[in-house]
Coordinates of C-alpha atoms in Angstrom, one line a residue:
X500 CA 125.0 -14.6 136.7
X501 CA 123.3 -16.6 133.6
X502 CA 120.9 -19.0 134.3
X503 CA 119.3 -20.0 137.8
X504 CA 118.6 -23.7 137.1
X505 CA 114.7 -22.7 135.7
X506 CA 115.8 -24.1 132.5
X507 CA 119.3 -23.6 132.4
X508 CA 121.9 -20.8 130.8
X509 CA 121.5 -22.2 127.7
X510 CA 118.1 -21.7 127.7
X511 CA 118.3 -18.5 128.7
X512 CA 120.7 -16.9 126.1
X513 CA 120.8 -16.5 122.3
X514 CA 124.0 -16.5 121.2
X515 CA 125.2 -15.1 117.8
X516 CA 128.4 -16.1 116.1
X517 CA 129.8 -14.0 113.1
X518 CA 132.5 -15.4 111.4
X519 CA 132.6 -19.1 111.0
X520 CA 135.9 -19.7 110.2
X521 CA 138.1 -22.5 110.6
X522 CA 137.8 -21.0 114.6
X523 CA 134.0 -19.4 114.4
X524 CA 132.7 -23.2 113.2
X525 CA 133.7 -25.4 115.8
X526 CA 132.9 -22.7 118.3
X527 CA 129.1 -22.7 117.2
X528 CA 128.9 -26.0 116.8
X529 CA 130.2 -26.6 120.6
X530 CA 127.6 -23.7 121.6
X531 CA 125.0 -25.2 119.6
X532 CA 125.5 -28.9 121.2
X533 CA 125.9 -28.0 124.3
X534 CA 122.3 -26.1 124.3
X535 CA 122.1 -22.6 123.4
X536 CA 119.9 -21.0 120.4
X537 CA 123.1 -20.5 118.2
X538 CA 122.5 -18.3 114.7
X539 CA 125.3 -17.6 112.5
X540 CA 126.0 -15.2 109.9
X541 CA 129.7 -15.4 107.2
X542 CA 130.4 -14.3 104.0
X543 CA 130.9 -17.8 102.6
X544 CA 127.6 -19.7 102.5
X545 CA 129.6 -23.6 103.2
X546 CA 130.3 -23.4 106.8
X547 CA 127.0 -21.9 107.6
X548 CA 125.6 -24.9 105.6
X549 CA 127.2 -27.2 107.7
X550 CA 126.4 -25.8 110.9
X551 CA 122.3 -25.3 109.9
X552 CA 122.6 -29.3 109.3
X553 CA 123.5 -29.4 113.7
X554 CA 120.4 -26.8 114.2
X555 CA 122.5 -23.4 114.0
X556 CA 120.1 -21.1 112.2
X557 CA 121.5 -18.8 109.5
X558 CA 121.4 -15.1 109.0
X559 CA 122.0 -13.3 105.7
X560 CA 124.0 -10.2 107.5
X561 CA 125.7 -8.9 110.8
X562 CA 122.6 -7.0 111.3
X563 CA 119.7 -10.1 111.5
X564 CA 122.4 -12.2 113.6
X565 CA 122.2 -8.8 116.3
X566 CA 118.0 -8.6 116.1
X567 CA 118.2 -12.3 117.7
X568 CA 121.0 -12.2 120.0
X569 CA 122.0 -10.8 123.6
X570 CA 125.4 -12.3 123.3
X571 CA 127.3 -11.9 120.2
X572 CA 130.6 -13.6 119.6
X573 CA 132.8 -11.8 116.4
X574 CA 135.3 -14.3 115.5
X575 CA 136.8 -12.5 111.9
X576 CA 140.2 -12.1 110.7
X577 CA 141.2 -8.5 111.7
X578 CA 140.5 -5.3 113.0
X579 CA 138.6 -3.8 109.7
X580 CA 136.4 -6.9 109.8
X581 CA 135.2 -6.8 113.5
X582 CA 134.8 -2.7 112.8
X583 CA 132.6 -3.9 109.2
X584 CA 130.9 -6.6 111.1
X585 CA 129.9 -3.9 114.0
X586 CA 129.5 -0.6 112.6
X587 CA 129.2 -1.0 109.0
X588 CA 126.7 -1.1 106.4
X589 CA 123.8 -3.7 107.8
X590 CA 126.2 -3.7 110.6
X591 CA 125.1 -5.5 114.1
X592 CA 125.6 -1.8 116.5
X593 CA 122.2 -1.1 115.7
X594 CA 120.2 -4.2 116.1
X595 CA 121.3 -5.6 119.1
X596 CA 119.2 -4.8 122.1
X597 CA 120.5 -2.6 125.0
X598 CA 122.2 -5.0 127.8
X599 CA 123.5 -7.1 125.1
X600 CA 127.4 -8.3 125.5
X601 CA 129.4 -8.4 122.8
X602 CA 132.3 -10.8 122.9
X603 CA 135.4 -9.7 121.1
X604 CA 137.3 -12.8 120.4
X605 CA 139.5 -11.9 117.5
X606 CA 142.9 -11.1 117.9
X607 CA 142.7 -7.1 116.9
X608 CA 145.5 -5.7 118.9
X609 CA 144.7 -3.3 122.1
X610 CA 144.2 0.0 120.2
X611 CA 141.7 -1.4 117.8
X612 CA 139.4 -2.9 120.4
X613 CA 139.7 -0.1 123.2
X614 CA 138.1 2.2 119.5
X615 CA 135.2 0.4 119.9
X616 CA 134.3 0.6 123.5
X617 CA 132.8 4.1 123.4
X618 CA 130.2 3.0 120.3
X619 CA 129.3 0.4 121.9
X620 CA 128.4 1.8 125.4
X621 CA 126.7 4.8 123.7
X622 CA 124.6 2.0 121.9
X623 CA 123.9 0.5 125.8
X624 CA 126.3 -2.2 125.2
X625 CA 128.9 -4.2 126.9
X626 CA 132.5 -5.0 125.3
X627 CA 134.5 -7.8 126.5
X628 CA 137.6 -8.5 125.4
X629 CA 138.3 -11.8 124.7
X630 CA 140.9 -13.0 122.3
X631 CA 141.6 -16.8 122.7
X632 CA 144.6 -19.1 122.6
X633 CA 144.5 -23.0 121.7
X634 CA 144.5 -23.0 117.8
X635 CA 141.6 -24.8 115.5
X636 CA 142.5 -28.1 117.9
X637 CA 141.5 -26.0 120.7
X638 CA 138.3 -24.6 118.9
X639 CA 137.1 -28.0 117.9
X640 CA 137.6 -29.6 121.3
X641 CA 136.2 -26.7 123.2
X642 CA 139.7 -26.3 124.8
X643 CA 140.6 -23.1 124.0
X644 CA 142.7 -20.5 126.5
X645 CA 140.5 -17.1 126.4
X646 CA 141.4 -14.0 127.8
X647 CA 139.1 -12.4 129.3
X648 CA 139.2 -8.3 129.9
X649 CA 136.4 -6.1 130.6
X650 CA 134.0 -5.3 133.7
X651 CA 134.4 -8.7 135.5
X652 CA 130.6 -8.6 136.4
X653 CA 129.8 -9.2 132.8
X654 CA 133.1 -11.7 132.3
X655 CA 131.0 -13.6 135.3
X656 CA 127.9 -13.5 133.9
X657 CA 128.8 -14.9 130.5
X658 CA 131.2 -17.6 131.8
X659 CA 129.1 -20.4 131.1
X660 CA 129.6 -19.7 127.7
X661 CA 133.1 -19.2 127.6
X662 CA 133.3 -22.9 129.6
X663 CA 131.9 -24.6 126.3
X664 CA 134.2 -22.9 123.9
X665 CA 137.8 -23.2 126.4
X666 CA 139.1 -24.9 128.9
X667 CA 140.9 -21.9 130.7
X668 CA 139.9 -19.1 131.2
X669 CA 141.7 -16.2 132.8
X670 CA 140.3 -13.0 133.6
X671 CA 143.3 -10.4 132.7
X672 CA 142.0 -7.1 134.2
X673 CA 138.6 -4.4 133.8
X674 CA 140.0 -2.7 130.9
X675 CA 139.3 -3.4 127.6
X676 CA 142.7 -3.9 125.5
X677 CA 144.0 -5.9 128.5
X678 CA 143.2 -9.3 126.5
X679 CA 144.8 -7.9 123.6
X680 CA 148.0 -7.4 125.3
X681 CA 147.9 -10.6 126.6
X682 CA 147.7 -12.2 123.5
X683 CA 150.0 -10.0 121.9
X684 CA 152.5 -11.5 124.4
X685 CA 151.5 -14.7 123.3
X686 CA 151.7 -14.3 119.3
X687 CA 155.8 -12.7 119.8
X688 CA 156.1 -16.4 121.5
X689 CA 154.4 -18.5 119.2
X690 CA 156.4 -16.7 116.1
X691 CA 159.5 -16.5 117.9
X692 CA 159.5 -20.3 118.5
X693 CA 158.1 -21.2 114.8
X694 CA 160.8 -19.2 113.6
X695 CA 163.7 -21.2 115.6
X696 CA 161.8 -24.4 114.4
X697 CA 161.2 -23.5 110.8
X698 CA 165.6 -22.7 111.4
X699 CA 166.0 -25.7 112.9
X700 CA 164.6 -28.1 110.4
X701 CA 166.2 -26.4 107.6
X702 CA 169.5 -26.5 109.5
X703 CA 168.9 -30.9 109.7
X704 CA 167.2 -30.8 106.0
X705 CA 170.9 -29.5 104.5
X706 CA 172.5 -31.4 107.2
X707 CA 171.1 -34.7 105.7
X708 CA 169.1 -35.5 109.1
X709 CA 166.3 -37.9 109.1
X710 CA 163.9 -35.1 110.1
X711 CA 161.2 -37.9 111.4
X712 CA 163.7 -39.7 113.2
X713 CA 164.9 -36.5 115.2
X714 CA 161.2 -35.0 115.5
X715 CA 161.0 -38.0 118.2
X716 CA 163.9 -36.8 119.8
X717 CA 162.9 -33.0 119.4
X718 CA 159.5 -33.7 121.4
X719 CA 161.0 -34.8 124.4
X720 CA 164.4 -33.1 124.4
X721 CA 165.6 -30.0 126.0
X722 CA 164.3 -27.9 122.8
X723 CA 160.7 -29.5 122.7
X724 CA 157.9 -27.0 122.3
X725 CA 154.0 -26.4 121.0
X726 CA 155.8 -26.2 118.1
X727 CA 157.7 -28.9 118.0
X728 CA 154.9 -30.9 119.5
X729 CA 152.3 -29.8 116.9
X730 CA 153.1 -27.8 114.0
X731 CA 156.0 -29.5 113.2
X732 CA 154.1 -32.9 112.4
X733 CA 151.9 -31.6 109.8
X734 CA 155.0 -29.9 108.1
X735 CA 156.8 -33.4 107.8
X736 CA 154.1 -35.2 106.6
X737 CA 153.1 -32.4 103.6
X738 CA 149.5 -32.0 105.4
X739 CA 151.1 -27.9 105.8
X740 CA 153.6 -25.9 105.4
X741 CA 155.4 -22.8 108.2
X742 CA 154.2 -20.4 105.0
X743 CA 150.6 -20.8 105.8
X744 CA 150.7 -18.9 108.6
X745 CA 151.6 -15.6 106.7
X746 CA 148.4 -13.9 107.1
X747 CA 148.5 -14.3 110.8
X748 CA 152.2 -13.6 110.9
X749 CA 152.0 -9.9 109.0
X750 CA 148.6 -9.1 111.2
X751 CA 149.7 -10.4 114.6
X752 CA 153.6 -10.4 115.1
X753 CA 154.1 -7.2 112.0
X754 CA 151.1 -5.4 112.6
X755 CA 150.5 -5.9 116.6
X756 CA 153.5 -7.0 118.7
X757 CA 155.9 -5.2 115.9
X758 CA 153.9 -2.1 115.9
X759 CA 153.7 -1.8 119.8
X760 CA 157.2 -2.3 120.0
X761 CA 158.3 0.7 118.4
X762 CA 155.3 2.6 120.2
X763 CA 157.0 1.7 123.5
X764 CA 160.7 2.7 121.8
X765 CA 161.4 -1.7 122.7
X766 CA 163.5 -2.7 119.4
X767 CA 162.0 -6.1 120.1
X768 CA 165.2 -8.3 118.5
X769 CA 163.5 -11.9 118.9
X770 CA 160.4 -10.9 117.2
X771 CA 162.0 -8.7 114.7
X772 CA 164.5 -11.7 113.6
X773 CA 161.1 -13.9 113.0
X774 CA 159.4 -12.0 111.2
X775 CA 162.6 -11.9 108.9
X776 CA 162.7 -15.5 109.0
X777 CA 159.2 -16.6 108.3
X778 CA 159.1 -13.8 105.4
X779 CA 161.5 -15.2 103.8
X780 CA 159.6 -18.8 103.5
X781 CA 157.3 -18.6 100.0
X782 CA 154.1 -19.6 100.8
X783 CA 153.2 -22.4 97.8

């Protein structure tokens, strides 16, 4: 386990953070506060900013966050990020030290992260696969669901780490890809259920329905949802719109659940009619 109480985990553990995203931020500022030597590496030099002002120290590549860390979190957008972040040029594979833990929390899909398992045990390192759950809410309150897959010796040893950044967390098997799939159910239900809202709301707009008026009904009703509860707010008040979330919808429900669908030979109706939907909505 981290820590024995001479000091305390936080103490104990350097923690690297690349990617400090609208995700990756909040969960090195929570690391940071709650302790731990925190340094932080992105391409875009304002949230690192930002986080050196709460003592998070800045690195200038992949590689220099690895030379200081024994627990490095990737937080990126997609697969060919976490493999660029890892193994590419000034990459971190060959700066952190042997027994280090990497932490995959990026939602990658199964295939992608089981690709880097034998790399990174080669190199003497651990993989854990950890996508999480809980949106940029979640990140900034350290609430987060993370899903935890890999040798659960390791997922032990790091959970002190994982309880700043979540407020669940659920060990989902020893194989890595097993948090993947997890999450992959999760995204087919998140788009699924955005899709029937984003239906919904067009259905009362042509309707004539005072869309406030039956959001308070919507909450509470037999229909009420995460959506409903709160990406549906944000819409109605012009603070977002159900097109931001094209990125995430092409890589996660298209490129993941879509793709593992026809792997398995599943025709996957409900998450096929969503992506329909949602495509269909123009993003500006």
């Amino acid at each position: 386990m981290v820590g024995d109480g001479g000091g305390g985990p936080a103490m104990k553990q350097r923690i690297g953070v690349i990617g400090t995203g609208t995700m990756g931020q909040p969960m090195a500022t929570n690391l940071s506060r709650a302790g731990y030597s925190v340094t932080a590496y992105d391409i875009r030099e304002e949230p690192l900013r930002a986080l050196a002002r709460l003592g998070v120290r800045r690195a200038s590549s992949p590689a220099e966050v690895a030379a200081v860390s024994n627990v490095l979190i990737i937080m990126v957008m997609d697969a060919s990020q976490v493999r660029d972040v890892l193994l590419g040029p000034n990459g971190a594979l060959g700066c952190l030290p042997r027994g280090a833990t990497i932490l995959c929390m990026s939602t990658i899909g199964p295939g992608a992260v089981q690709a880097l398992e034998a790399p990174l045990a080669e190199a003497g390192l651990t993989l854990l696969d950890a996508p999480v759950t809980g949106g940029v809410e979640g990140a900034i309150a350290g609430t987060l669901t993370i899903m935890v897959a890999g040798p659960q010796s390791v997922a032990e040893a790091v959970r002190p780490i994982l309880d700043v950044l979540g407020g669940k967390i659920v060990y989902v098997g020893p194989r890595i890809g097993q948090g993947q799939q997890v999450k992959m159910l999760v995204q087919h239900l998140f788009f699924v259920g955005l899709a029937a809202a984003t239906e919904a709301l067009i259905l009362g707009m042509e309707a004539g329905v005072d869309l406030r008026a039956a959001w308070e009904v919507l909450r509470s009703g037999a229909g009420s949802s995460y959506i409903v509860e709160h990406r549906v707010p944000p819409v109605l008040d012009g603070r977002a719109r159900f097109g931001d979330a094209r990125p995430v919808l092409q890589k996660d429900l298209v490129g993941i659940v879509l793709e593992t669908g026809r792997a398995l030979g599943l025709p996957l109706e409900m998450a096929a009619a969503a992506a329909r939907v949602l495509q269909r909505i123009p993003e500006d």
